PDB file of C-alpha atoms and ligand atoms in Angstrom:
ATOM      1  CA  MET A 249     199.536  19.426  17.190  1.00  0.00           C
ATOM      2  CA  SER A 250     197.456  22.572  17.495  1.00  0.00           C
ATOM      3  CA  GLN A 251     195.409  21.420  20.491  1.00  0.00           C
ATOM      4  CA  LYS A 252     197.207  20.183  23.584  1.00  0.00           C
ATOM      5  CA  ILE A 253     196.669  16.529  24.531  1.00  0.00           C
ATOM      6  CA  ASP A 254     196.059  15.877  28.250  1.00  0.00           C
ATOM      7  CA  PHE A 255     198.375  12.866  28.633  1.00  0.00           C
ATOM      8  CA  ASP A 256     197.343  12.153  32.207  1.00  0.00           C
ATOM      9  CA  TYR A 257     193.697  11.869  31.128  1.00  0.00           C
ATOM     10  CA  ILE A 258     194.722   9.764  28.105  1.00  0.00           C
ATOM     11  CA  ASN A 259     196.695   7.374  30.328  1.00  0.00           C
ATOM     12  CA  GLN A 260     193.796   7.049  32.739  1.00  0.00           C
ATOM     13  CA  LEU A 261     191.403   6.272  29.900  1.00  0.00           C
ATOM     14  CA  ALA A 262     193.901   3.724  28.585  1.00  0.00           C
ATOM     15  CA  LYS A 263     194.177   2.017  31.946  1.00  0.00           C
ATOM     16  CA  ARG A 264     190.391   1.880  32.375  1.00  0.00           C
ATOM     17  CA  SER A 265     190.100   0.442  28.866  1.00  0.00           C
ATOM     18  CA  LEU A 266     192.535  -2.340  29.668  1.00  0.00           C
ATOM     19  CA  GLY A 267     190.423  -3.146  32.700  1.00  0.00           C
ATOM     20  CA  GLY A 268     187.549  -3.874  30.284  1.00  0.00           C
ATOM     21  CA  ASP A 269     185.808  -0.477  30.137  1.00  0.00           C
ATOM     22  CA  LEU A 270     185.185  -0.236  26.401  1.00  0.00           C
ATOM     23  CA  LYS A 271     183.404   3.118  26.689  1.00  0.00           C
ATOM     24  CA  SER A 272     186.711   4.571  27.913  1.00  0.00           C
ATOM     25  CA  PHE A 273     188.468   2.986  24.966  1.00  0.00           C
ATOM     26  CA  GLU A 274     185.984   4.430  22.484  1.00  0.00           C
ATOM     27  CA  LYS A 275     186.377   7.863  24.075  1.00  0.00           C
ATOM     28  CA  LEU A 276     190.145   7.507  23.719  1.00  0.00           C
ATOM     29  CA  LEU A 277     189.862   6.406  20.115  1.00  0.00           C
ATOM     30  CA  ASN A 278     187.669   9.409  19.298  1.00  0.00           C
ATOM     31  CA  ILE A 279     190.138  11.821  20.902  1.00  0.00           C
ATOM     32  CA  LEU A 280     193.270  10.346  19.372  1.00  0.00           C
ATOM     33  CA  GLU A 281     192.030   9.623  15.847  1.00  0.00           C
ATOM     34  CA  LYS A 282     191.977  13.399  15.247  1.00  0.00           C
ATOM     35  CA  TYR A 283     195.767  13.241  15.509  1.00  0.00           C
ATOM     36  CA  GLU A 284     196.194  10.071  13.470  1.00  0.00           C
ATOM     37  CA  ASN A 285     198.363  11.874  10.914  1.00  0.00           C
ATOM     38  CA  PHE A 286     201.101  11.911  13.521  1.00  0.00           C
ATOM     39  CA  PRO A 287     202.898   8.551  13.289  1.00  0.00           C
ATOM     40  CA  GLN A 288     203.453   8.305  17.053  1.00  0.00           C
ATOM     41  CA  VAL A 289     199.740   8.787  17.766  1.00  0.00           C
ATOM     42  CA  LYS A 290     198.780   6.221  15.145  1.00  0.00           C
ATOM     43  CA  PHE A 291     201.365   3.840  16.595  1.00  0.00           C
ATOM     44  CA  GLY A 292     199.848   4.397  20.040  1.00  0.00           C
ATOM     45  CA  LEU A 293     196.338   3.636  18.786  1.00  0.00           C
ATOM     46  CA  TYR A 294     197.337   0.360  17.130  1.00  0.00           C
ATOM     47  CA  SER A 295     199.372  -0.500  20.210  1.00  0.00           C
ATOM     48  CA  LEU A 296     196.314   0.082  22.425  1.00  0.00           C
ATOM     49  CA  ILE A 297     194.233  -2.239  20.275  1.00  0.00           C
ATOM     50  CA  TYR A 298     196.832  -4.997  20.722  1.00  0.00           C
ATOM     51  CA  GLN A 299     196.930  -4.300  24.477  1.00  0.00           C
ATOM     52  CA  LEU A 300     193.137  -4.352  24.659  1.00  0.00           C
ATOM     53  CA  SER A 301     193.034  -7.664  22.808  1.00  0.00           C
ATOM     54  CA  MET A 302     195.583  -9.155  25.200  1.00  0.00           C
ATOM     55  CA  ASN A 303     193.728  -7.983  28.328  1.00  0.00           C
ATOM     56  CA  VAL A 304     190.086  -8.061  27.321  1.00  0.00           C
ATOM     57  CA  PHE A 305     189.295  -9.945  24.116  1.00  0.00           C
ATOM     58  CA  ILE A 306     191.655 -12.918  23.972  1.00  0.00           C
ATOM     59  CA  ASP A 307     192.044 -15.368  26.836  1.00  0.00           C
ATOM     60  CA  VAL A 308     195.783 -15.815  27.362  1.00  0.00           C
ATOM     61  CA  SER A 309     195.636 -17.325  30.857  1.00  0.00           C
ATOM     62  CA  LYS A 310     196.738 -20.791  29.679  1.00  0.00           C
ATOM     63  CA  GLU A 311     199.707 -19.304  27.818  1.00  0.00           C
ATOM     64  CA  CYS A 312     200.774 -17.222  30.840  1.00  0.00           C
ATOM     65  CA  GLU A 313     200.486 -20.243  33.145  1.00  0.00           C
ATOM     66  CA  LYS A 314     202.568 -22.319  30.731  1.00  0.00           C
ATOM     67  CA  CYS A 315     205.176 -19.548  30.508  1.00  0.00           C
ATOM     68  CA  GLY A 316     205.300 -19.254  34.278  1.00  0.00           C
ATOM     69  CA  GLY A 317     205.143 -15.456  34.378  1.00  0.00           C
ATOM     70  CA  LYS A 318     208.578 -14.691  32.906  1.00  0.00           C
ATOM     71  CA  CYS A 319     207.799 -11.015  32.269  1.00  0.00           C
ATOM     72  CA  CYS A 320     207.464 -10.406  36.032  1.00  0.00           C
ATOM     73  CA  LYS A 321     210.621 -12.245  37.023  1.00  0.00           C
ATOM     74  CA  SER A 322     213.422 -10.312  35.371  1.00  0.00           C
ATOM     75  CA  GLY A 323     214.137  -7.063  33.601  1.00  0.00           C
ATOM     76  CA  TYR A 324     214.357  -3.418  34.496  1.00  0.00           C
ATOM     77  CA  PRO A 325     212.105  -2.098  37.288  1.00  0.00           C
ATOM     78  CA  ILE A 326     208.574  -1.300  36.132  1.00  0.00           C
ATOM     79  CA  PRO A 327     207.375   2.344  36.255  1.00  0.00           C
ATOM     80  CA  VAL A 328     204.390   3.015  38.494  1.00  0.00           C
ATOM     81  CA  TYR A 329     202.732   6.232  37.349  1.00  0.00           C
ATOM     82  CA  GLU A 330     201.000   8.676  39.645  1.00  0.00           C
ATOM     83  CA  PHE A 331     197.519   7.376  38.735  1.00  0.00           C
ATOM     84  CA  ASP A 332     198.704   3.775  39.298  1.00  0.00           C
ATOM     85  CA  TYR A 333     200.129   4.721  42.663  1.00  0.00           C
ATOM     86  CA  LYS A 334     196.891   6.408  43.754  1.00  0.00           C
ATOM     87  CA  GLU A 335     195.017   3.183  43.008  1.00  0.00           C
ATOM     88  CA  LEU A 336     197.623   1.018  44.755  1.00  0.00           C
ATOM     89  CA  ALA A 337     197.590   3.300  47.797  1.00  0.00           C
ATOM     90  CA  LYS A 338     193.832   2.790  48.168  1.00  0.00           C
ATOM     91  CA  ARG A 339     194.096  -0.975  48.091  1.00  0.00           C
ATOM     92  CA  MET A 340     197.403  -1.823  49.775  1.00  0.00           C
ATOM     93  CA  ASN A 341     198.661  -1.592  53.313  1.00  0.00           C
ATOM     94  CA  ARG A 342     201.801   0.271  54.251  1.00  0.00           C
ATOM     95  CA  GLU A 343     203.988  -2.824  54.276  1.00  0.00           C
ATOM     96  CA  GLU A 344     202.924  -3.716  50.715  1.00  0.00           C
ATOM     97  CA  LEU A 345     203.425  -0.158  49.491  1.00  0.00           C
ATOM     98  CA  GLU A 346     206.933  -0.172  50.917  1.00  0.00           C
ATOM     99  CA  LYS A 347     207.834  -2.823  48.348  1.00  0.00           C
ATOM    100  CA  LEU A 348     207.803  -0.077  45.712  1.00  0.00           C
ATOM    101  CA  ARG A 349     210.945   1.989  45.239  1.00  0.00           C
ATOM    102  CA  ARG A 350     210.921   5.738  44.862  1.00  0.00           C
ATOM    103  CA  VAL A 351     213.545   7.093  42.467  1.00  0.00           C
ATOM    104  CA  ASP A 352     213.462  10.845  41.859  1.00  0.00           C
ATOM    105  CA  ASN A 353     209.816  11.574  41.046  1.00  0.00           C
ATOM    106  CA  ILE A 354     208.656   8.122  40.128  1.00  0.00           C
ATOM    107  CA  TYR A 355     207.791   4.896  41.910  1.00  0.00           C
ATOM    108  CA  LEU A 356     209.236   1.684  40.538  1.00  0.00           C
ATOM    109  CA  LEU A 357     208.259  -1.927  40.950  1.00  0.00           C
ATOM    110  CA  PRO A 358     211.361  -4.123  41.165  1.00  0.00           C
ATOM    111  CA  ARG A 359     211.706  -7.391  39.281  1.00  0.00           C
ATOM    112  CA  PRO A 360     211.429 -10.158  40.329  1.00  0.00           C
ATOM    113  CA  CYS A 361     208.125  -8.614  41.349  1.00  0.00           C
ATOM    114  CA  PRO A 362     207.253  -8.974  45.045  1.00  0.00           C
ATOM    115  CA  PHE A 363     203.572  -9.315  44.086  1.00  0.00           C
ATOM    116  CA  GLN A 364     203.995 -12.423  41.976  1.00  0.00           C
ATOM    117  CA  GLN A 365     203.174 -15.832  43.471  1.00  0.00           C
ATOM    118  CA  GLY A 366     204.156 -18.689  41.179  1.00  0.00           C
ATOM    119  CA  TRP A 367     203.031 -17.351  37.808  1.00  0.00           C
ATOM    120  CA  VAL A 368     200.108 -15.435  39.285  1.00  0.00           C
ATOM    121  CA  CYS A 369     199.901 -11.665  39.806  1.00  0.00           C
ATOM    122  CA  THR A 370     198.362 -11.169  43.247  1.00  0.00           C
ATOM    123  CA  ILE A 371     197.389  -7.582  42.391  1.00  0.00           C
ATOM    124  CA  HIS A 372     196.004  -8.410  38.955  1.00  0.00           C
ATOM    125  CA  ARG A 373     192.874  -6.237  39.319  1.00  0.00           C
ATOM    126  CA  PHE A 374     194.853  -3.084  39.999  1.00  0.00           C
ATOM    127  CA  LYS A 375     198.307  -3.767  38.590  1.00  0.00           C
ATOM    128  CA  PRO A 376     200.239  -0.851  37.047  1.00  0.00           C
ATOM    129  CA  TYR A 377     199.548   0.320  33.502  1.00  0.00           C
ATOM    130  CA  ALA A 378     203.039  -0.770  32.396  1.00  0.00           C
ATOM    131  CA  CYS A 379     202.156  -4.370  33.339  1.00  0.00           C
ATOM    132  CA  LEU A 380     198.834  -4.220  31.502  1.00  0.00           C
ATOM    133  CA  SER A 381     200.423  -2.874  28.342  1.00  0.00           C
ATOM    134  CA  PHE A 382     203.167  -5.544  28.094  1.00  0.00           C
ATOM    135  CA  PRO A 383     204.519  -6.441  25.549  1.00  0.00           C
ATOM    136  CA  PHE A 384     202.868  -4.060  23.067  1.00  0.00           C
ATOM    137  CA  ALA A 385     203.888  -0.743  24.602  1.00  0.00           C
ATOM    138  CA  THR A 386     206.921  -1.543  26.684  1.00  0.00           C
ATOM    139  CA  GLU A 387     209.499   0.941  25.568  1.00  0.00           C
ATOM    140  CA  ASP A 388     212.390  -1.504  25.551  1.00  0.00           C
ATOM    141  CA  GLU A 389     210.465  -3.935  23.373  1.00  0.00           C
ATOM    142  CA  GLN A 390     209.051  -1.444  20.906  1.00  0.00           C
ATOM    143  CA  ARG A 391     211.607   1.388  20.851  1.00  0.00           C
ATOM    144  CA  GLU A 392     213.104   0.459  17.490  1.00  0.00           C
ATOM    145  CA  ILE A 393     209.661  -0.123  15.957  1.00  0.00           C
ATOM    146  CA  ILE A 394     208.372   3.277  17.187  1.00  0.00           C
ATOM    147  CA  ASN A 395     211.472   5.074  15.945  1.00  0.00           C
ATOM    148  CA  ASN A 396     211.132   3.587  12.464  1.00  0.00           C
ATOM    149  CA  TYR A 397     207.342   3.869  12.145  1.00  0.00           C
ATOM    150  CA  ASP A 398     206.342   6.411   9.492  1.00  0.00           C
ATOM    151  CA  GLY A 399     202.566   6.148   9.957  1.00  0.00           C
ATOM    152  CA  LYS A 400     202.092   3.867   6.958  1.00  0.00           C
ATOM    153  CA  GLY A 401     200.520   0.493   7.592  1.00  0.00           C
ATOM    154  CA  ILE A 402     200.348  -1.288  10.919  1.00  0.00           C
ATOM    155  CA  PRO A 403     203.431  -1.475  13.144  1.00  0.00           C
ATOM    156  CA  ASP A 404     205.048  -4.902  13.258  1.00  0.00           C
ATOM    157  CA  PHE A 405     205.070  -5.133  17.069  1.00  0.00           C
ATOM    158  CA  LYS A 406     208.001  -6.998  18.552  1.00  0.00           C
ATOM    159  CA  VAL A 407     207.043  -9.784  20.926  1.00  0.00           C
ATOM    160  CA  PRO A 408     209.790 -11.389  23.033  1.00  0.00           C
ATOM    161  CA  GLU A 409     210.488 -15.002  22.091  1.00  0.00           C
ATOM    162  CA  TYR A 410     209.369 -16.261  25.512  1.00  0.00           C
ATOM    163  CA  CYS A 411     206.011 -14.414  25.485  1.00  0.00           C
ATOM    164  CA  ILE A 412     203.662 -17.009  24.030  1.00  0.00           C
ATOM    165  CA  ALA A 413     200.610 -14.972  25.068  1.00  0.00           C
ATOM    166  CA  GLY A 414     201.822 -11.951  23.089  1.00  0.00           C
ATOM    167  CA  LYS A 415     202.478 -14.224  20.096  1.00  0.00           C
ATOM    168  CA  LYS A 416     198.940 -15.612  20.280  1.00  0.00           C
ATOM    169  CA  VAL A 417     197.517 -12.071  20.289  1.00  0.00           C
ATOM    170  CA  LYS A 418     199.699 -11.020  17.377  1.00  0.00           C
ATOM    171  CA  GLU A 419     198.733 -14.079  15.315  1.00  0.00           C
ATOM    172  CA  THR A 420     195.024 -13.582  16.048  1.00  0.00           C
ATOM    173  CA  LEU A 421     195.114  -9.905  15.074  1.00  0.00           C
ATOM    174  CA  ASN A 422     197.241 -10.606  12.001  1.00  0.00           C
ATOM    175  CA  ALA A 423     194.523 -12.959  10.754  1.00  0.00           C
ATOM    176  CA  ILE A 424     191.819 -10.304  11.293  1.00  0.00           C
ATOM    177  CA  ILE A 425     193.984  -7.659   9.582  1.00  0.00           C
ATOM    178  CA  SER A 426     194.597  -9.940   6.623  1.00  0.00           C
ATOM    179  CA  ASP A 427     190.827 -10.557   6.152  1.00  0.00           C
ATOM    180  CA  LEU A 428     190.141  -6.826   6.393  1.00  0.00           C
ATOM    181  CA  GLU A 429     192.861  -6.038   3.900  1.00  0.00           C
ATOM    182  CA  LYS A 430     191.212  -8.349   1.375  1.00  0.00           C
ATOM    183  CA  CYS A 431     187.900  -6.457   1.732  1.00  0.00           C
ATOM    184  CA  LEU A 432     189.292  -2.935   1.912  1.00  0.00           C
ATOM    185  CA  GLY A 433     192.225  -3.230  -0.478  1.00  0.00           C
ATOM    186  CA  ARG A 434     194.388  -1.476   2.133  1.00  0.00           C
ATOM    187  CA  LYS A 435     195.396  -1.800   5.774  1.00  0.00           C
ATOM    188  CA  PRO A 436     192.575  -1.036   8.231  1.00  0.00           C
ATOM    189  CA  THR A 437     192.679   2.158  10.276  1.00  0.00           C
ATOM    190  CA  PRO A 438     192.779   1.697  14.075  1.00  0.00           C
ATOM    191  CA  LYS A 439     188.996   2.278  14.270  1.00  0.00           C
ATOM    192  CA  GLU A 440     188.279  -0.227  11.478  1.00  0.00           C
ATOM    193  CA  LEU A 441     190.457  -2.806  13.222  1.00  0.00           C
ATOM    194  CA  TYR A 442     188.725  -2.207  16.554  1.00  0.00           C
ATOM    195  CA  GLN A 443     185.277  -2.489  14.932  1.00  0.00           C
ATOM    196  CA  ALA A 444     186.245  -5.757  13.223  1.00  0.00           C
ATOM    197  CA  ILE A 445     187.454  -7.224  16.533  1.00  0.00           C
ATOM    198  CA  MET A 446     184.205  -6.183  18.230  1.00  0.00           C
ATOM    199  CA  LYS A 447     182.156  -7.745  15.429  1.00  0.00           C
ATOM    200  CA  LYS A 448     184.070 -11.024  15.763  1.00  0.00           C
ATOM    201  CA  LYS A 449     183.501 -10.984  19.502  1.00  0.00           C
ATOM    202  CA  LYS A 450     179.685 -10.915  19.154  1.00  0.00           C
TER     203      LYS A 450
HETATM  204  S1  SF4 B 619     202.543 -11.985  29.270  1.00  0.00           S
HETATM  205 FE1  SF4 B 619     204.003 -13.242  28.128  1.00  0.00          FE
HETATM  206  S2  SF4 B 619     205.882 -13.268  29.326  1.00  0.00           S
HETATM  207 FE2  SF4 B 619     204.190 -12.546  30.671  1.00  0.00          FE
HETATM  208  S3  SF4 B 619     203.429 -14.392  31.677  1.00  0.00           S
HETATM  209 FE3  SF4 B 619     202.214 -14.128  29.840  1.00  0.00          FE
HETATM  210  S4  SF4 B 619     203.261 -15.357  28.267  1.00  0.00           S
HETATM  211 FE4  SF4 B 619     204.686 -15.046  29.941  1.00  0.00          FE
HETATM  212  S1  SF4 B 620     202.394  -6.262  39.405  1.00  0.00           S
HETATM  213 FE1  SF4 B 620     201.694  -8.242  38.669  1.00  0.00          FE
HETATM  214  S2  SF4 B 620     201.885  -8.128  36.430  1.00  0.00           S
HETATM  215 FE2  SF4 B 620     203.122  -6.472  37.306  1.00  0.00          FE
HETATM  216  S3  SF4 B 620     205.174  -7.343  37.486  1.00  0.00           S
HETATM  217 FE3  SF4 B 620     204.123  -7.666  39.442  1.00  0.00          FE
HETATM  218  S4  SF4 B 620     203.232  -9.716  39.304  1.00  0.00           S
HETATM  219 FE4  SF4 B 620     203.750  -9.048  37.234  1.00  0.00          FE
END
């Protein structure tokens, strides 16, 4: 990549997008599509569209309630990036912040998560990026898919068996992709997929 990508800025745009700020997402798309020839960037763009659908376009609240919030109950600690921490620090008191662990240079959120009540996330409006991006960017879930992705087609994202919300998102997007494929005669680019989702939303 000839020009350097500012990953901190990219992550902040991604987090704002998942909070429903579509202007941030479009900015992100315009920056990253210049690097679409790199399989990892293209993977990231498709992944963001799945994350955006899960957080903004498709209502998965019933599925998450039915599941009971399994993704917050067990697994490795969740990374809390610097920009996440800054947001948490503005909104939490000292006692709440002390529930995070600091390991080397990074804060971690233990699981079971101390901010979950029943199936509900009590810090939903400012939860860490890693929570927002589950299950479509979580490294453990997608590692094998990223490693094998050659930039051709759309990654077949792995959704854990228990995550019925993630399955709903995948099925919904698969249907949109299949319709687009019939019109285009090929898989849609990330931008084409995003535009088709937006059109359906109207
Ligand atoms: S995101 Fe998936 S695993 Fe997490 S609560 Fe919702 S359905 Fe359950
Ligand atoms: S912060 Fe919220 S979404 Fe993240 S693990 Fe805790 S309860 Fe779950």
